[in-house]
Coordinates of C-alpha atoms in Angstrom, one line a residue:
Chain Y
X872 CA 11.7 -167.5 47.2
X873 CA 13.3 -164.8 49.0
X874 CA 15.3 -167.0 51.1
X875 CA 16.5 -169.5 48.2
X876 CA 17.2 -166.1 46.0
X877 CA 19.5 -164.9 49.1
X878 CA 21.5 -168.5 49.1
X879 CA 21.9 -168.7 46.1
X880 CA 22.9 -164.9 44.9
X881 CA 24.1 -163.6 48.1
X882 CA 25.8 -160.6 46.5
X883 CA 22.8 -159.2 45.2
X884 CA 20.6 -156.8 46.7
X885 CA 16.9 -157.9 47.3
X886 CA 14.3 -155.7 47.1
X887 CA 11.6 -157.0 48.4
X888 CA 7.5 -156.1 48.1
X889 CA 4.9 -158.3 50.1
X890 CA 1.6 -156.7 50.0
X891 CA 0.4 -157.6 53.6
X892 CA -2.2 -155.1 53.9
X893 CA -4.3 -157.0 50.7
X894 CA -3.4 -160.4 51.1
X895 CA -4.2 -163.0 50.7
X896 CA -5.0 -163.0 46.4
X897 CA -5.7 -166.6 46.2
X898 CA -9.4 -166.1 46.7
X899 CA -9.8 -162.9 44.4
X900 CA -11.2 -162.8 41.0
X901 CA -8.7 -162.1 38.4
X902 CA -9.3 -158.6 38.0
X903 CA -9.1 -157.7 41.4
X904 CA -5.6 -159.2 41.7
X905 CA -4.6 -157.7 37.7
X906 CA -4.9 -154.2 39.5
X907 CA -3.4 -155.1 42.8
X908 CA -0.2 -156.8 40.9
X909 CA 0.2 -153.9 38.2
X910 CA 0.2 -151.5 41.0
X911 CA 3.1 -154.0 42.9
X912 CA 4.9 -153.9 39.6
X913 CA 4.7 -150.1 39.3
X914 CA 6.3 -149.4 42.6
X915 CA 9.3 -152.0 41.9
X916 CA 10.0 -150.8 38.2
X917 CA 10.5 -147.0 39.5
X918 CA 13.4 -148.6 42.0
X919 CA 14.6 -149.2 38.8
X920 CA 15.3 -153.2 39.6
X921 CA 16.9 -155.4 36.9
X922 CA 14.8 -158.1 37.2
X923 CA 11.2 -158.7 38.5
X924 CA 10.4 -162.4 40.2
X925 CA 6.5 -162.8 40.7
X926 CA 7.1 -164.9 44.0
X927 CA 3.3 -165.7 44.2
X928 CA 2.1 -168.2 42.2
X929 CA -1.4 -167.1 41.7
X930 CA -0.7 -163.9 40.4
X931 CA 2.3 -166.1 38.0
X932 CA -0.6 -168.2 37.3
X933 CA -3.1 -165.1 36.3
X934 CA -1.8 -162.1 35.5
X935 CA 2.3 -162.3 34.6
X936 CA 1.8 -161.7 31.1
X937 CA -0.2 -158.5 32.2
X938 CA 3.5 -157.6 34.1
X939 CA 5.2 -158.2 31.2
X940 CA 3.5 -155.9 28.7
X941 CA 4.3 -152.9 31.0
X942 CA 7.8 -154.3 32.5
X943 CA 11.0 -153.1 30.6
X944 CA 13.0 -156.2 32.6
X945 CA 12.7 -159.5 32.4
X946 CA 9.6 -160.7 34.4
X947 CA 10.5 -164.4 36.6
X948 CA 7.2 -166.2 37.3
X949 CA 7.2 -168.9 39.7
X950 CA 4.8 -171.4 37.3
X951 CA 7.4 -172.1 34.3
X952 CA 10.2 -173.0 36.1
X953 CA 8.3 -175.1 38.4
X954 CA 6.3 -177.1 35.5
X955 CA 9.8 -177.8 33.4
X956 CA 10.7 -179.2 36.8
X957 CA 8.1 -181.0 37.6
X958 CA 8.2 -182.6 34.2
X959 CA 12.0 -184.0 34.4
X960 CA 10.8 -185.5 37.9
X961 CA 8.2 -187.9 36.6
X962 CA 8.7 -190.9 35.6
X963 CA 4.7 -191.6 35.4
X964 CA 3.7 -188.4 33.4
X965 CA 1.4 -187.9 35.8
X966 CA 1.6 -184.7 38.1
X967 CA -0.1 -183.1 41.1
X968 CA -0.4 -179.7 41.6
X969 CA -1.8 -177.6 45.0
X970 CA -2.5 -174.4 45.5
X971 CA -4.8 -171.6 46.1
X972 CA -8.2 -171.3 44.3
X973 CA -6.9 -168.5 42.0
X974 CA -4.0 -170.8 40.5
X975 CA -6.0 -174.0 40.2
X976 CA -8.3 -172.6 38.4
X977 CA -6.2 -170.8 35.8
X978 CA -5.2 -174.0 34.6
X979 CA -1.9 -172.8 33.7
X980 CA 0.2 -175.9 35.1
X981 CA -1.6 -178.2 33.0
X982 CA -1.9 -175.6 30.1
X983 CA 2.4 -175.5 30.6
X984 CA 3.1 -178.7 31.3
X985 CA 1.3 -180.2 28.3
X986 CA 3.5 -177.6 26.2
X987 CA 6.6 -179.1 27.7
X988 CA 5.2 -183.1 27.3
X989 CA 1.9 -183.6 25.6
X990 CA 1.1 -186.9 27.2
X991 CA 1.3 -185.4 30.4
X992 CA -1.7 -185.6 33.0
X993 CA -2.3 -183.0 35.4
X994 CA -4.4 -183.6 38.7
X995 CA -4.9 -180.6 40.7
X996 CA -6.7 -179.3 43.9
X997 CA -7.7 -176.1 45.9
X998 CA -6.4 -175.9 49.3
X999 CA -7.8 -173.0 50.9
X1000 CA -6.9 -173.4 54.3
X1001 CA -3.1 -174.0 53.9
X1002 CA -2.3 -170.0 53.6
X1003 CA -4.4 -169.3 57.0
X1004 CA -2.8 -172.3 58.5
X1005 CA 1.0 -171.4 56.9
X1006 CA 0.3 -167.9 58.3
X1007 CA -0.7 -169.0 61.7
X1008 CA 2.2 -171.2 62.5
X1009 CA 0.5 -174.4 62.8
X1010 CA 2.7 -176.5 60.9
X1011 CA 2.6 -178.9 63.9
X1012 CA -0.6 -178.4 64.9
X1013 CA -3.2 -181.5 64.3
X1014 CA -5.1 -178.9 62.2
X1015 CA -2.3 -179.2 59.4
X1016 CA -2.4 -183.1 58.9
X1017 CA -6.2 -183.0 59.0
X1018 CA -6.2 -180.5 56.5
X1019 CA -3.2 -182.4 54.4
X1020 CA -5.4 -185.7 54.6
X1021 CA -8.2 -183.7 53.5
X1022 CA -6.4 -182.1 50.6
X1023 CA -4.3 -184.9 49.6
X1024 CA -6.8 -187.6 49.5
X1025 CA -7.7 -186.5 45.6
X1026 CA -4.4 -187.7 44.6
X1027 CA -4.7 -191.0 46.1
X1028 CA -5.6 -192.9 42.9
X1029 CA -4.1 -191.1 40.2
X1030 CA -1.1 -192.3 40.1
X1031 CA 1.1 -189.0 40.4
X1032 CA 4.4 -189.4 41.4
X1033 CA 5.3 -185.6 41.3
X1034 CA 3.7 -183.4 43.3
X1035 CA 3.9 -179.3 42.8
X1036 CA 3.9 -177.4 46.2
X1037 CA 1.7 -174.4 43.6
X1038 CA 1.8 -171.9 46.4
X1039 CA 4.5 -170.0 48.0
X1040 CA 3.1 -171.0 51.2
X1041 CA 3.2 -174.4 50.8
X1042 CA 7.0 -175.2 51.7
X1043 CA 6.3 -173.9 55.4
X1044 CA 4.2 -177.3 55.6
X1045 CA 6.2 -179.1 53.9
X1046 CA 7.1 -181.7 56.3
X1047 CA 3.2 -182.8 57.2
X1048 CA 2.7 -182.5 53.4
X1049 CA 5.2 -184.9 52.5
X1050 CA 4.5 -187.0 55.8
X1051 CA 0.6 -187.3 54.4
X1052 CA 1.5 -187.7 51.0
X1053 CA 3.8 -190.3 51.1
X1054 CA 1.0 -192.5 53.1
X1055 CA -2.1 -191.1 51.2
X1056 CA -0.1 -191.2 47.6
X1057 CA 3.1 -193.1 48.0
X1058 CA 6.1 -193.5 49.5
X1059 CA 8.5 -192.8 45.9
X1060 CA 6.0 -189.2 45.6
X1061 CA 8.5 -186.6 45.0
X1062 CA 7.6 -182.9 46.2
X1063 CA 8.8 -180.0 44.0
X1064 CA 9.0 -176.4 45.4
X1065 CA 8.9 -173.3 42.8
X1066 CA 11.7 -171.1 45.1
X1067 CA 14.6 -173.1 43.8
X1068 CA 13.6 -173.5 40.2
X1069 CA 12.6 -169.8 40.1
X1070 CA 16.1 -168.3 41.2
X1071 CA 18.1 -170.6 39.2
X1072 CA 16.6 -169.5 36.3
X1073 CA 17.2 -165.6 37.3
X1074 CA 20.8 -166.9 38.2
X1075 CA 21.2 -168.4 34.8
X1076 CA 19.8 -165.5 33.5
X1077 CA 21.7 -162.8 35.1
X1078 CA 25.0 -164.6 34.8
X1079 CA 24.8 -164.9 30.7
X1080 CA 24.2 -161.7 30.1
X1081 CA 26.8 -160.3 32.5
X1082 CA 24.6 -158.5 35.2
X1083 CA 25.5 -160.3 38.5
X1084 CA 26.7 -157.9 40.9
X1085 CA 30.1 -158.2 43.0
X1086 CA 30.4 -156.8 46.2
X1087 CA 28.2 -156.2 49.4
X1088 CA 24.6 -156.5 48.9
X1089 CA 21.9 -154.6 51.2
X1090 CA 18.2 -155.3 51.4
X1091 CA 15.3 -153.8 51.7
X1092 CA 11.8 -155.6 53.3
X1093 CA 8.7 -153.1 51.7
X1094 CA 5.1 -154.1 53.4
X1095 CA 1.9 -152.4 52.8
X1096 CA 0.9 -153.2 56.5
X1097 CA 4.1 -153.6 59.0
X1098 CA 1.9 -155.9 61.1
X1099 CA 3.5 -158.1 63.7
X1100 CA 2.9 -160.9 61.3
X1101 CA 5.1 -160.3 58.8
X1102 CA 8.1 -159.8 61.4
X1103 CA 7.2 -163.0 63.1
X1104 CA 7.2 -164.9 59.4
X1105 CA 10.6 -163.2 57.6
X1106 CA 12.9 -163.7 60.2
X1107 CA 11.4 -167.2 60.6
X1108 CA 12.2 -168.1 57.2
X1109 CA 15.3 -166.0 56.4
X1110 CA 17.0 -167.4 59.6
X1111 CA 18.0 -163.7 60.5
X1112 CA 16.6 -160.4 62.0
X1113 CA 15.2 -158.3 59.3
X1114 CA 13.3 -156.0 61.0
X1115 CA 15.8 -153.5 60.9
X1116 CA 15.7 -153.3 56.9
X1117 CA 11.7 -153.5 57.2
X1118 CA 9.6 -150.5 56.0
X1119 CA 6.1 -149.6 55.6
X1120 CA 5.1 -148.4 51.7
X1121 CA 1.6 -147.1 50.3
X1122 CA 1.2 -148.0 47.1
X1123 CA -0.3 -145.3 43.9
X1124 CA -3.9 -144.1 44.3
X1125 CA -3.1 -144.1 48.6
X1126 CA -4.0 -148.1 48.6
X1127 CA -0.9 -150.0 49.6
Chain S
X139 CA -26.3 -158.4 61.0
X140 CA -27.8 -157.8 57.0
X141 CA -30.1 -161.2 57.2
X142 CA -31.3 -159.5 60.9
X143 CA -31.7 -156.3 59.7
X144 CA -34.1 -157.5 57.0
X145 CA -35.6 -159.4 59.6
X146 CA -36.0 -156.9 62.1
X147 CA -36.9 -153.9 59.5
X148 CA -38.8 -155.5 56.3
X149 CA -39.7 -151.9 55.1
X150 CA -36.3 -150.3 55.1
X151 CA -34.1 -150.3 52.1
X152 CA -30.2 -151.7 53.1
X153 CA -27.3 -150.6 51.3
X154 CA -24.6 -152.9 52.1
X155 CA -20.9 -152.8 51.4
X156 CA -18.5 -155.7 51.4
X157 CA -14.8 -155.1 50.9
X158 CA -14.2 -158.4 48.9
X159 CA -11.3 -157.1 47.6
X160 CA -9.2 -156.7 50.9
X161 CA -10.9 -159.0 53.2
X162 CA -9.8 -159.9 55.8
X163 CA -9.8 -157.0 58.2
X164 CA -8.7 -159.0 61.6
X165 CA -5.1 -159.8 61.2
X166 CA -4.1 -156.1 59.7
X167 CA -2.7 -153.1 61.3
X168 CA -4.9 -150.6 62.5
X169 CA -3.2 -147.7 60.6
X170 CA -4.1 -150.0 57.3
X171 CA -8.1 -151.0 59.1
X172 CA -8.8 -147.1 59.5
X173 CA -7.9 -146.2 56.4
X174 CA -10.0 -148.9 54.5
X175 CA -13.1 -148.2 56.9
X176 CA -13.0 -144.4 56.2
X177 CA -12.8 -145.2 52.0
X178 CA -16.1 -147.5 52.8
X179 CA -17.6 -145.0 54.7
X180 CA -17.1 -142.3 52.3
X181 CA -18.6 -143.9 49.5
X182 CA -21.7 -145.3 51.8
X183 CA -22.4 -141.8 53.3
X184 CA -21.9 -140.4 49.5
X185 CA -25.3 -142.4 49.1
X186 CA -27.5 -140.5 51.4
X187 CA -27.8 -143.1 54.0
X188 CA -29.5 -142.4 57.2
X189 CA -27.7 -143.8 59.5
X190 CA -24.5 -146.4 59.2
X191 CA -24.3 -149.9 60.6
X192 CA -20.7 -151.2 61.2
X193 CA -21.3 -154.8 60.7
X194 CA -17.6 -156.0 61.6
X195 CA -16.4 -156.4 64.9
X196 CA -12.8 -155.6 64.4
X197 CA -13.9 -152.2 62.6
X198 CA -15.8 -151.6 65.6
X199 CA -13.6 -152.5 68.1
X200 CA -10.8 -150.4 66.4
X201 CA -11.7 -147.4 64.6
X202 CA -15.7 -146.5 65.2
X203 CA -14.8 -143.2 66.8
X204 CA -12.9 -142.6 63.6
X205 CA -16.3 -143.0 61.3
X206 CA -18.2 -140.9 64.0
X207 CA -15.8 -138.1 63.7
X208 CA -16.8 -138.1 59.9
X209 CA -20.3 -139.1 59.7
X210 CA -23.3 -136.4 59.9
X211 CA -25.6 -139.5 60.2
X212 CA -25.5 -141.9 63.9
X213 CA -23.1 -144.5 63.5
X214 CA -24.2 -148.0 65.4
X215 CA -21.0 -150.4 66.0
X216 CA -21.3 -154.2 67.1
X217 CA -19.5 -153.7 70.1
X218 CA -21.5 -151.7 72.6
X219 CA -25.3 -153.5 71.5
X220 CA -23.1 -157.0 72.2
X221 CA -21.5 -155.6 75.8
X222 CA -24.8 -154.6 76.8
X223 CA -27.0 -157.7 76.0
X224 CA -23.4 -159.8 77.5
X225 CA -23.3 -157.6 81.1
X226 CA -27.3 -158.4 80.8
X227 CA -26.8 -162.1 80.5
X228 CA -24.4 -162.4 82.8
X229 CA -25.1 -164.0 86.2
X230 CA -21.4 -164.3 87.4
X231 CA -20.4 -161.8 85.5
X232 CA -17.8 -163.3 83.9
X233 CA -17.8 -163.2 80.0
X234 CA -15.6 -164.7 77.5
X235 CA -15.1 -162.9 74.4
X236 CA -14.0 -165.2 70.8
X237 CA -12.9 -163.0 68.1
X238 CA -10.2 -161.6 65.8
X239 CA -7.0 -160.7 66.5
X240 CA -7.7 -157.3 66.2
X241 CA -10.7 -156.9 67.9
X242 CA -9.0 -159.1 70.9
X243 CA -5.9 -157.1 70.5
X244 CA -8.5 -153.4 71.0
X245 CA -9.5 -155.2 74.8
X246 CA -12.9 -152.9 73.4
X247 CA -15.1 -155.7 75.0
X248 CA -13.5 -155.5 78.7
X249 CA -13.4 -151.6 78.4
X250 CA -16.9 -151.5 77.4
X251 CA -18.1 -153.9 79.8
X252 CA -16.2 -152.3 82.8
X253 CA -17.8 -148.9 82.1
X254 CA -21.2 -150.5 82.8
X255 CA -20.1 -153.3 84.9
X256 CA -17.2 -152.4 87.3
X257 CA -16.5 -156.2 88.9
X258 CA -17.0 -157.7 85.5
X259 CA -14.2 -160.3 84.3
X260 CA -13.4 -160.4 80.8
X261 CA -11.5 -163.4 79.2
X262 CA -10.7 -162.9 75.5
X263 CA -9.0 -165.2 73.0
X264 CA -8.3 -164.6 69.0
X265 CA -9.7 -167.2 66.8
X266 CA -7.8 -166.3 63.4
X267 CA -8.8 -169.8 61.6
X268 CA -12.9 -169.4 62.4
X269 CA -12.7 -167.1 59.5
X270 CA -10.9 -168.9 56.5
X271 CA -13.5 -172.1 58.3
X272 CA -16.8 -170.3 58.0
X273 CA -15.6 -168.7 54.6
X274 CA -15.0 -172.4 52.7
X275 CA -18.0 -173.3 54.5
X276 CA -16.3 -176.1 56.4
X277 CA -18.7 -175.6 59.5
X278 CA -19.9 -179.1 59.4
X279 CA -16.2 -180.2 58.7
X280 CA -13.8 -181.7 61.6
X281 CA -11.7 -179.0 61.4
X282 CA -14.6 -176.9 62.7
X283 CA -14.6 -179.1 65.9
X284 CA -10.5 -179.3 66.4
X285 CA -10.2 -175.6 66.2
X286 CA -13.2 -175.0 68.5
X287 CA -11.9 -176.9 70.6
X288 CA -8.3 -175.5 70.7
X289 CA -9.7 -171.7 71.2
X290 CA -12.1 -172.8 73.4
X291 CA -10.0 -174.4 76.3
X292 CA -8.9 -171.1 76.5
X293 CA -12.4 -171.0 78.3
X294 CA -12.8 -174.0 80.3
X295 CA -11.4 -172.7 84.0
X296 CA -12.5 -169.4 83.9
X297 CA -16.4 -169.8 85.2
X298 CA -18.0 -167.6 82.0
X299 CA -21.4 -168.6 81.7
X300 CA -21.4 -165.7 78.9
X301 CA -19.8 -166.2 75.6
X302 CA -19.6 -163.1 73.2
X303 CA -19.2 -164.2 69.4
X304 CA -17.1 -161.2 68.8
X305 CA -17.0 -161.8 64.8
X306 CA -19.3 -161.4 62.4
X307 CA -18.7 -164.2 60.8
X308 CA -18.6 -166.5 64.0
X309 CA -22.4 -167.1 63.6
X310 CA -22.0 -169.8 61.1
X311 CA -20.0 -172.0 63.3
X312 CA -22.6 -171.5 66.4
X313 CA -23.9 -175.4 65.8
X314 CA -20.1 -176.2 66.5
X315 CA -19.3 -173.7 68.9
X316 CA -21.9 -173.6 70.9
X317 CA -21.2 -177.9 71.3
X318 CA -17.6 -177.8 72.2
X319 CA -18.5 -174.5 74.5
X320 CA -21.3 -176.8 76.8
X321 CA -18.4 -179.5 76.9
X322 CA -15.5 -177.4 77.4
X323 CA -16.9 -174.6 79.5
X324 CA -20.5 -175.8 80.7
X325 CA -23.9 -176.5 79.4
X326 CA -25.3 -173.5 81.0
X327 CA -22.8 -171.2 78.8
X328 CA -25.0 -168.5 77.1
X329 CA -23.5 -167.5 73.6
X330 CA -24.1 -164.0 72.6
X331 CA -24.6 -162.8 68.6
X332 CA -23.9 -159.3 67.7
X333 CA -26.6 -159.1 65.0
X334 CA -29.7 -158.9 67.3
X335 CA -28.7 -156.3 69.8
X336 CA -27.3 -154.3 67.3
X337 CA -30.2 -154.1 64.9
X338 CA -32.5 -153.9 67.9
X339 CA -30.6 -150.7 68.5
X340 CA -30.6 -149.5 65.0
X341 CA -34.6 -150.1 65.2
X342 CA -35.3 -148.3 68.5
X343 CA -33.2 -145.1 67.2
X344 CA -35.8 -145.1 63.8
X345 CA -38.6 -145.4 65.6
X346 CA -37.8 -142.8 68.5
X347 CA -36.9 -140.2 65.7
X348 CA -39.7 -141.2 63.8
X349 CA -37.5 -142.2 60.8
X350 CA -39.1 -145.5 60.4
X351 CA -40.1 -146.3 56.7
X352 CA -43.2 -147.4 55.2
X353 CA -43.8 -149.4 51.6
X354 CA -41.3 -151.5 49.6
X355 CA -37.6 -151.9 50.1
X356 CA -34.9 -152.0 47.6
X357 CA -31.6 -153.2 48.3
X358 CA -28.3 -152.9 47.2
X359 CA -25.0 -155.7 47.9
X360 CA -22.1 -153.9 46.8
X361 CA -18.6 -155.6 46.4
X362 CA -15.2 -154.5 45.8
X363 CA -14.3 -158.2 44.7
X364 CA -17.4 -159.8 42.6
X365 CA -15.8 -163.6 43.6
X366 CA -17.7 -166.5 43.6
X367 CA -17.6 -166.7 46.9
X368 CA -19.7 -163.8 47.7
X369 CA -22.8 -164.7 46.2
X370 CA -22.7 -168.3 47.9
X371 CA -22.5 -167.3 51.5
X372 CA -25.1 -164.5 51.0
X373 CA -27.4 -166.4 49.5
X374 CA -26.8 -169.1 52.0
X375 CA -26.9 -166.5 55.2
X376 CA -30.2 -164.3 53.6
X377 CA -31.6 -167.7 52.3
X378 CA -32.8 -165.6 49.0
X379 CA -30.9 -165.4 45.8
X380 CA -29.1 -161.6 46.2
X381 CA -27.9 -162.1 42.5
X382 CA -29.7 -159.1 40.7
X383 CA -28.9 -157.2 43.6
X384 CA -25.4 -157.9 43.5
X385 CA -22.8 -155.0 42.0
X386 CA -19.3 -154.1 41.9
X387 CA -17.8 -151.3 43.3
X388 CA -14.7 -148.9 42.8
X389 CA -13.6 -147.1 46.0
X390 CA -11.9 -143.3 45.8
X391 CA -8.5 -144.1 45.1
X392 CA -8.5 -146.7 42.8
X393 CA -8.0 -149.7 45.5
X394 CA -11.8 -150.5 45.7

């Protein structure tokens, strides 16, 4: 989401929270991650941002009205945008979703998507394993496709022709995840991603009512642990060194 | 090490806290394990305890001397029981260690063993997936057997006949491991298990200061994250249902 926000708003100036010392939320119950997020979103609001994106999609899926009630900007989950793409995609009606424990079973894609299109049908399945494997670079390793088979197999007679990558991790697998489902599923399956989606709706949002920014934008990278990990990742997926606008934070009640 | 410990000492009451909430420990910083592992220790030593067990290896390998320097009670760690029943077993003396990356990262193991063992050869290699495996209880799984066998060529011309499981939650996969080790490494290959040696240890200190207990025990699982998951791998690992026992906790700080 980062990367897609920084392509397609490059004037503006990311701040950026990743909570490395307490992921990863997908397996927590909902209250644990309620009180992990609200603390997130307290740290952000006193930077005094103009927008807040939820880039996870399990706490989007959980908590984001519970960001909302205390948020004085406008709060960008990653689940709505996604679902109103996913449901101009299909031409079935029929939609799969992935993603961590935590977001399957909220049920909100379903819950979402039958708002937008009552007829539609929702499959969807926990994939436990894709964050470990995301976060261990082994994209190419045969431990990805043998997970991907694994995962993907519960689409394989349902007809879905749209498939929701429900996890922020997912796109780092996305080529074994589109090389599995296209054989397990079908070759027309299409693959939607919630990073694109999500920023063009900030875009849209911040352009009609006035508040894109001009000029040179500067970052800044906030972990709760700087492990080597996180290094490793960013600059992976931003294309670019980032470790010079990297910095450690502790989040309220000395936790972060 | 709790299922051993209830094992080894029927008539003593346990008190056992699991950090649900922030799990895992392995791939995080030590700045960010040391100040979880102090919070945990402050609230069990706020319960009278009589002496603390540190049943995770990468606690122990990282930040033991930390709890010491704050605990009126003995402090027993995995790591020194597990060197000493490894240099014991040894008849090449050369081990192989299996763990997280930080406990691999700590070199604790080959330290340890050096200090009672000066020609001993210590080969070491991190197994970040075992976790997330053992976790969605995937032991019987083939991605139990791929990733075995991946961490475990690490192994095969070295000459350990020695195998230290240096994670607590290795143990579940020791059906899998201990196949692929005899193929990859030998059938000779001995694998050691913290939770014997360490509990033995705990046991002998009891009985030499004569704080052995007699009649019926009470116990107590505390969690920072009451998930699902909990209860289904500790009923599975104490083969009892822990339910009524079960409660959630709230560390100092707010980040329990």
């Amino acid at each position: 989401v980062a990367r897609e926000l920084l392509r397609q708003l490059p004037q503006e100036s990311v701040l950026y929270l990743g909570d490395t010392a307490r992921v990863p939320y997908g397996p927590r119950g909902v209250d644990t991650i309620r009180r992990f997020a609200l603390e997130l979103t307290t740290f952000l609001l006193a930077h005094e941002v103009k927008a807040l994106v939820i880039a996870c999609n399990t706490i989007s899926a959980t908590v984001a009205e519970d960001i909302r009630a205390i948020s004085p900007v406008p709060v960008f989950d990653v689940v709505h945008p996604t679902v109103r793409a996913a449901v101009s995609a299909t031409h079935t009606g029929r939609v799969g979703v992935i993603g961590t424990v935590g977001t399957v079973r909220s049920g909100v894609y379903e819950t979402h998507g039958k708002a937008l299109r009552p007829d539609l049908q929702v499959w969807a399945r926990e994939c436990p394993l894709f964050v470990p494997i995301a976060e261990e670079n082994l994209e190419r390793h045969p431990v990805a496709r043998l997970m991907a088979e694994e995962y993907l197999r519960h689409f394989a007679a349902t007809g879905v022709d749209t498939l929701i990558l429900g996890c922020t991790h997912y796109p780092l697998l996305r080529t074994v995840i589109a090389e599995v489902a296209s054989e397990l599923i079908g070759p027309s399956i299409r693959l939607i991603d919630s990073a694109e989606p999500t920023v063009g709706e900030l875009a849209r949002y911040l352009s009609e009512q006035d508040l894109l920014r001009s000029g040179l934008s500067a970052h800044q990278f906030c972990v709760t642990d700087a492990s080597y990990k996180f290094l490793q990742i960013a600059n992976a997926i931003l294309e670019r060194d980032v470790s010079s606008e990297v910095r450690q934070v502790t989040l309220g009640g000395g936790d972060g």
